[in-house]
GROMACS .gro file of C-alpha atoms in nm:
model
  248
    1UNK     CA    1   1.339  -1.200  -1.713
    2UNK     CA    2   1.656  -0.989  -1.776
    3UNK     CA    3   1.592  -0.915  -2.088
    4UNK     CA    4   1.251  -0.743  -1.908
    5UNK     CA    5   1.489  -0.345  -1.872
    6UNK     CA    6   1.571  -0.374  -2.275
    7UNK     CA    7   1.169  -0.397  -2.345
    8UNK     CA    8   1.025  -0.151  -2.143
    9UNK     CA    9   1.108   0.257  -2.124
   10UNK     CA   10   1.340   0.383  -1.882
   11UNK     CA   11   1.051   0.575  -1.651
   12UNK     CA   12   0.863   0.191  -1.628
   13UNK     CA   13   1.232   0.046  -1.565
   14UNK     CA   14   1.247   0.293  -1.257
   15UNK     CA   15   0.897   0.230  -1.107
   16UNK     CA   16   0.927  -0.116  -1.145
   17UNK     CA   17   1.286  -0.065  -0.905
   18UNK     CA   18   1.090   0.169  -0.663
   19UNK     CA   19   0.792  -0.065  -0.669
   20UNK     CA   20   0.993  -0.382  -0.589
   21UNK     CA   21   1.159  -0.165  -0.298
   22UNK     CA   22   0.777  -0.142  -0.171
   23UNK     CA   23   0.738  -0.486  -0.148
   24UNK     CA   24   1.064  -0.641  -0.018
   25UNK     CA   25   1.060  -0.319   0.279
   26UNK     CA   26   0.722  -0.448   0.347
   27UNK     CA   27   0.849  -0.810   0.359
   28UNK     CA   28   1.090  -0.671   0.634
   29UNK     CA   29   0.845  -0.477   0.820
   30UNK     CA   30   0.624  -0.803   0.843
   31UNK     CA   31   0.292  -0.664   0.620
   32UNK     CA   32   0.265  -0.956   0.417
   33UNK     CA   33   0.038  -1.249   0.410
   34UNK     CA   34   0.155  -1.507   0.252
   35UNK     CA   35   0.081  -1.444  -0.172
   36UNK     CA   36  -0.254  -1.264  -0.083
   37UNK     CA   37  -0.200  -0.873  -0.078
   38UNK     CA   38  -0.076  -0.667  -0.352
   39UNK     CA   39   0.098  -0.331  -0.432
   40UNK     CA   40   0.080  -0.220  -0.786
   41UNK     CA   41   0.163   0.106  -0.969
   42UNK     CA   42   0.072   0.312  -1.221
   43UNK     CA   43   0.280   0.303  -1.537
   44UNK     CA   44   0.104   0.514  -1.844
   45UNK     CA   45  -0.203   0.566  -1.906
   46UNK     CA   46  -0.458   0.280  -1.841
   47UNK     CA   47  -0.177   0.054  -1.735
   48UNK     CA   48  -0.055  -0.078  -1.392
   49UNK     CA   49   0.195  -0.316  -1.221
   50UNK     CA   50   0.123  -0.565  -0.983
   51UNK     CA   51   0.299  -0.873  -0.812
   52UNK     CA   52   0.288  -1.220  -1.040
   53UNK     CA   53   0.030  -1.433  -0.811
   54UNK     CA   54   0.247  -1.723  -0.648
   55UNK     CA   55   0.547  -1.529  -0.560
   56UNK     CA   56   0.606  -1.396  -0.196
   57UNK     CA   57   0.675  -1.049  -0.164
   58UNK     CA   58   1.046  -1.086  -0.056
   59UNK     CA   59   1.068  -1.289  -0.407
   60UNK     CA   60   0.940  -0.965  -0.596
   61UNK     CA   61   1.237  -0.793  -0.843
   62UNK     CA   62   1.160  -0.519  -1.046
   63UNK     CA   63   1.184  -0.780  -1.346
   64UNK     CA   64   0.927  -1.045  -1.230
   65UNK     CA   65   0.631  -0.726  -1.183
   66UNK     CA   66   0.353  -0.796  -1.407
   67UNK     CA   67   0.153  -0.494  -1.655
   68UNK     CA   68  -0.203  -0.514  -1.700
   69UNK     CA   69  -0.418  -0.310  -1.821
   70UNK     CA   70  -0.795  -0.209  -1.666
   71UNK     CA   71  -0.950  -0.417  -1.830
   72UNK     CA   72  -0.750  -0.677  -1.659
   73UNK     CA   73  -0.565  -0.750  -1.975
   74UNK     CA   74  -0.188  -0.883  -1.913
   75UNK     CA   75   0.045  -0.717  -2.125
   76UNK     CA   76   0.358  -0.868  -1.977
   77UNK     CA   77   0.418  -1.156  -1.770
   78UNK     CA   78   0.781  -1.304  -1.738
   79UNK     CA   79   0.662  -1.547  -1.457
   80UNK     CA   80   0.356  -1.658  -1.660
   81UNK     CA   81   0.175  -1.681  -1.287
   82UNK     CA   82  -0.036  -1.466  -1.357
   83UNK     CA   83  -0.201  -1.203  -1.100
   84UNK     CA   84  -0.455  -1.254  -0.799
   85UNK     CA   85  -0.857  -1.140  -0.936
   86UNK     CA   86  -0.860  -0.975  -0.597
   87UNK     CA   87  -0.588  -0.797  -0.615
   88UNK     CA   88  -0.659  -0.665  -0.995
   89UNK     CA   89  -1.025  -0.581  -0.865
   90UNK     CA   90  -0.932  -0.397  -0.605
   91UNK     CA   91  -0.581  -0.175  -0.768
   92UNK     CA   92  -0.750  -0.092  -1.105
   93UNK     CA   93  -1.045  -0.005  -0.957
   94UNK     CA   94  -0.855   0.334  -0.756
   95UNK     CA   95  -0.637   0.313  -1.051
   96UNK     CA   96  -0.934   0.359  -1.279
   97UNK     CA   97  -1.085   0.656  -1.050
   98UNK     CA   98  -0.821   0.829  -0.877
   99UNK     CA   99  -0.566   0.971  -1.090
  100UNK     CA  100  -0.366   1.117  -0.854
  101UNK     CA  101  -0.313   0.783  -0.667
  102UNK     CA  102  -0.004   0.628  -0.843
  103UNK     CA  103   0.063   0.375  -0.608
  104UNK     CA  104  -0.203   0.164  -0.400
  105UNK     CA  105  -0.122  -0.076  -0.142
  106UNK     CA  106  -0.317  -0.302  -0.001
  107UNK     CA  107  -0.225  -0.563   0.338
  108UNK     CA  108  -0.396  -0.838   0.581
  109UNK     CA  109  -0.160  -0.755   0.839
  110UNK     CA  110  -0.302  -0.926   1.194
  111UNK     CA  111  -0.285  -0.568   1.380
  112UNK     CA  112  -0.470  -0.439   1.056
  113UNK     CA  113  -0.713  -0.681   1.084
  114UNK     CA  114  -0.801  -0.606   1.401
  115UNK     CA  115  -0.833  -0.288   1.403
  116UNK     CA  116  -1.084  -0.349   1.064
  117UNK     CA  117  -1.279  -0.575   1.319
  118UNK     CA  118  -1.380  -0.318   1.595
  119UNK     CA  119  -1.688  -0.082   1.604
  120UNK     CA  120  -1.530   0.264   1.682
  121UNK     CA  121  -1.215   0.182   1.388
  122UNK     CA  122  -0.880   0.361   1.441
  123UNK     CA  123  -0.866   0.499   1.778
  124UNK     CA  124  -0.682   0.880   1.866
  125UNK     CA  125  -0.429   0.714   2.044
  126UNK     CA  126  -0.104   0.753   1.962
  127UNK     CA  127   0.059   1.015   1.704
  128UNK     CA  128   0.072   0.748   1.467
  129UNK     CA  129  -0.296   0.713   1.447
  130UNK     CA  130  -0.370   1.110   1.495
  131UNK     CA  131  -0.188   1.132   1.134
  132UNK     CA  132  -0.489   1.013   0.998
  133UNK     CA  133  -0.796   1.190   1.173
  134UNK     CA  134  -1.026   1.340   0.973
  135UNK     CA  135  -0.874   1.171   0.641
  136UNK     CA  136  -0.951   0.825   0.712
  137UNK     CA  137  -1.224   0.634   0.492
  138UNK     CA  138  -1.433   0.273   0.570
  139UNK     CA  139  -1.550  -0.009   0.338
  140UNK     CA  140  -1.786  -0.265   0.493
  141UNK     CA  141  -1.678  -0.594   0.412
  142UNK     CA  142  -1.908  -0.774   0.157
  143UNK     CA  143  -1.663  -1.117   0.105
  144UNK     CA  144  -1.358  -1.182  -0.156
  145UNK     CA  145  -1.345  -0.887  -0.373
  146UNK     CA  146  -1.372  -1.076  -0.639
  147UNK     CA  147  -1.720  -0.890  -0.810
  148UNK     CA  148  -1.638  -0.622  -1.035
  149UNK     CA  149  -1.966  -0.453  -0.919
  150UNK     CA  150  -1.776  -0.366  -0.580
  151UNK     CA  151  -1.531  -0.167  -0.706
  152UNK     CA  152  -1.785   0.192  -0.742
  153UNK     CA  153  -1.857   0.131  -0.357
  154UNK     CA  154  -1.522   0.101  -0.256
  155UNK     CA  155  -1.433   0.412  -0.471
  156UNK     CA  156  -1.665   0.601  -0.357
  157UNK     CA  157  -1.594   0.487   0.005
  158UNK     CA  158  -1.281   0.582  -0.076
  159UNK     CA  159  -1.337   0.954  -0.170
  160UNK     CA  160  -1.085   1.143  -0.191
  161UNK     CA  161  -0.897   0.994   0.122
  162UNK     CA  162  -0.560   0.821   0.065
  163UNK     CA  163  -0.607   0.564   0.386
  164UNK     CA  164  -0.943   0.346   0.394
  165UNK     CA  165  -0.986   0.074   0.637
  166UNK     CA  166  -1.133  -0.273   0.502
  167UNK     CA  167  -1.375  -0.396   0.767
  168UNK     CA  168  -1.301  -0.710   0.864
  169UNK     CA  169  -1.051  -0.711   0.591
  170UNK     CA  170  -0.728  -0.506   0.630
  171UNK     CA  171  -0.569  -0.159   0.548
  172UNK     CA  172  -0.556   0.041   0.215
  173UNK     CA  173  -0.320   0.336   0.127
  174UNK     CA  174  -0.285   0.511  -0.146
  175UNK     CA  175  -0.029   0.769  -0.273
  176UNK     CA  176   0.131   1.030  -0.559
  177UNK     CA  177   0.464   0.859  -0.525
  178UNK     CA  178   0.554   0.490  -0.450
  179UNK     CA  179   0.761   0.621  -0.168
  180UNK     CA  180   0.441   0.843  -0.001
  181UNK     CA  181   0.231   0.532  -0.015
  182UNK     CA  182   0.460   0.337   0.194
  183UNK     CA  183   0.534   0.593   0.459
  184UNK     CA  184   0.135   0.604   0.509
  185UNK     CA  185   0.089   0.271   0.533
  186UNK     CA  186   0.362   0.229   0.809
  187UNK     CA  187   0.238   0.458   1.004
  188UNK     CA  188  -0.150   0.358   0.954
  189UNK     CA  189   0.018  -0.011   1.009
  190UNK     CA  190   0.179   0.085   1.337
  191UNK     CA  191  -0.147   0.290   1.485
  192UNK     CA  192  -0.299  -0.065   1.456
  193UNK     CA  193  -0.003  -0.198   1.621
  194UNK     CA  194   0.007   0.027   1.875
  195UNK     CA  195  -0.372   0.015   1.915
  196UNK     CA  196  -0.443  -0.339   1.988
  197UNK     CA  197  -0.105  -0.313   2.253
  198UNK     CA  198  -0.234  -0.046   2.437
  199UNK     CA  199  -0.605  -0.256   2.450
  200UNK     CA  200  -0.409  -0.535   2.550
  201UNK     CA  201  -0.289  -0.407   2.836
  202UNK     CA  202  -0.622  -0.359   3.025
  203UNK     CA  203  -0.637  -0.010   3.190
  204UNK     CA  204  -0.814   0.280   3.075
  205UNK     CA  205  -0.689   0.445   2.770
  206UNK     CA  206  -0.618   0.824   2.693
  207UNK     CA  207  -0.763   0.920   2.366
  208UNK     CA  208  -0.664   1.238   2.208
  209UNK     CA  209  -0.915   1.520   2.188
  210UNK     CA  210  -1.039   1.603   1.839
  211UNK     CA  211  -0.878   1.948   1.823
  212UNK     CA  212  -0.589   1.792   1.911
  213UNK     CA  213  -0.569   1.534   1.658
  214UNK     CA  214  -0.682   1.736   1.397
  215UNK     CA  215  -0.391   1.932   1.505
  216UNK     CA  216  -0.119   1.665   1.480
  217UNK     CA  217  -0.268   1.571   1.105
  218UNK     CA  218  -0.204   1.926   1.011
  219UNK     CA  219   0.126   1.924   1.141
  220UNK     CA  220   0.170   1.615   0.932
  221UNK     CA  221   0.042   1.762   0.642
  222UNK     CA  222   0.249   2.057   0.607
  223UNK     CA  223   0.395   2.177   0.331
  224UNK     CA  224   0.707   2.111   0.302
  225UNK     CA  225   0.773   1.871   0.549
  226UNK     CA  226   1.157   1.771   0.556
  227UNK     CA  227   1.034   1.363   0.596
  228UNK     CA  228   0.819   1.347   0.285
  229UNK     CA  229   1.161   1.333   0.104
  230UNK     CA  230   1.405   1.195   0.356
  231UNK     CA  231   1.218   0.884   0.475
  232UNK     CA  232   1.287   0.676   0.175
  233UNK     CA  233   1.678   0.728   0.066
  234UNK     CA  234   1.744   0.545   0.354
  235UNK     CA  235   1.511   0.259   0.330
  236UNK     CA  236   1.682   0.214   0.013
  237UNK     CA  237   2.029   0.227   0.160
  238UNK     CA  238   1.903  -0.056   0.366
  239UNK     CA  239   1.769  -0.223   0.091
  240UNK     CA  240   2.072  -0.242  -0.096
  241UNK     CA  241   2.296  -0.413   0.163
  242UNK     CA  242   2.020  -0.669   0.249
  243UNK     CA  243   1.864  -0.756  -0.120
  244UNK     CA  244   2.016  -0.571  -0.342
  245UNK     CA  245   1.862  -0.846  -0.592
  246UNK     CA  246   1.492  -0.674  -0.596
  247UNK     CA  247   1.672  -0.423  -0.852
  248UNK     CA  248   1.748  -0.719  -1.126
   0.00000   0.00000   0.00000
């Protein structure tokens, strides 16, 4: 697997890097479940990367990534594991459709779950969740996605959203950057969080009002917003003293 940097071109080197960043920091932050989720990223046209099915995600390098194509051919493989029918359904699927979306990430987290299992969805009630309002999609859960026929329903479910919630399932971000699909998916991770808590504690809760929220996901969406580019330097920083291996 070293020998993985001399074989591939120095732009797949560097998403591979950023890519295995995405899935150790969500190893940290607790969005994994067990070998079953996935984060994969466009390299090329056609091609994507996704994690080698057996490994956990604090296991991922930027070495041990796997390339297939959309037609769910594997181009490289240094693990020979493999990669998870689900997951490839699912990633080349948006990666097939949405060209903009160069990262997709994909978790079963328990608050995600949760939140996928109730009527009314993501509630307005925290700024967390208000980030999302009005740009927030919904599959219906039809079993494993393991039926290539699903794929143009969740698509199209999809639109032209970059969160989508999984009923029944889990969460779904997508993003233009590896970094921008991370940041969404923490903060559409801890509105579920913060969701079920609030729920949990019994009293009446205070949801926003809609102008309100759709005021909070402009502010969010400004242009040049100062976070979009200094959320993920230090994540990395972080990264490097704790497993600075994920690089290799």
């Amino acid at each position: 697997m070293n020998s993985v940097r001399e074989h591939v071109s120095e732009d797949e080197w560097q998403t591979r890097v950023a890519l295995a960043a995405a899935y150790q920091l969500a190893a940290l932050h607790r969005m994994t479940d067990h070998i079953y989720t996935h984060i994969s990223a466009r390299i090329g046209e056609g091609q994507f990367l996704l994690n080698a099915y057996g490994l956990m995600f604090d296991e991922v390098t930027a070495s041990n990534l796997v390339k297939v194509d959309l037609d769910g051919n594997i181009l490289l493989d240094p693990t020979g594991l493999g990669i998870n029918q689900a997951g490839f359904v699912i990633h080349s699927a948006i990666h097939a459709r949405r060209h903009d979306a160069l990262c997709v990430m994909h978790t079963h987290t328990q608050a995600g779950v949760a939140v996928s299992a109730q009527a009314a969805g993501l509630r307005m009630l925290s700024q967390h969740a208000m980030r999302f309002y009005g740009k927030l999609a919904y599959h219906d859960y039809e079993g494993v996605v393991l039926d290539l026929d699903e794929q143009a329903r969740i698509t199209h479910n999809l639109g032209p959203h970059n969160a989508m919630i999984l009923r029944n399932h889990g969460l779904l971000v997508c993003g233009d950057t590896i970094s921008d699909a991370f940041d969404q998916m923490y903060y559409l991770e801890r509105a579920c969080q913060i969701q079920v808590a609030a729920q949990a504690g019994g009293g009446p809760l205070i949801e926003a009002p809609d102008a309100v929220a759709a005021r909070v996901a402009a502010q969010f969406d400004r242009p040049g917003r100062p976070s979009r580019d200094k959320h993920w330097p230090p994540l990395l920083r972080m990264l490097d003293r704790l497993k600075p291996e994920y690089r290799q």
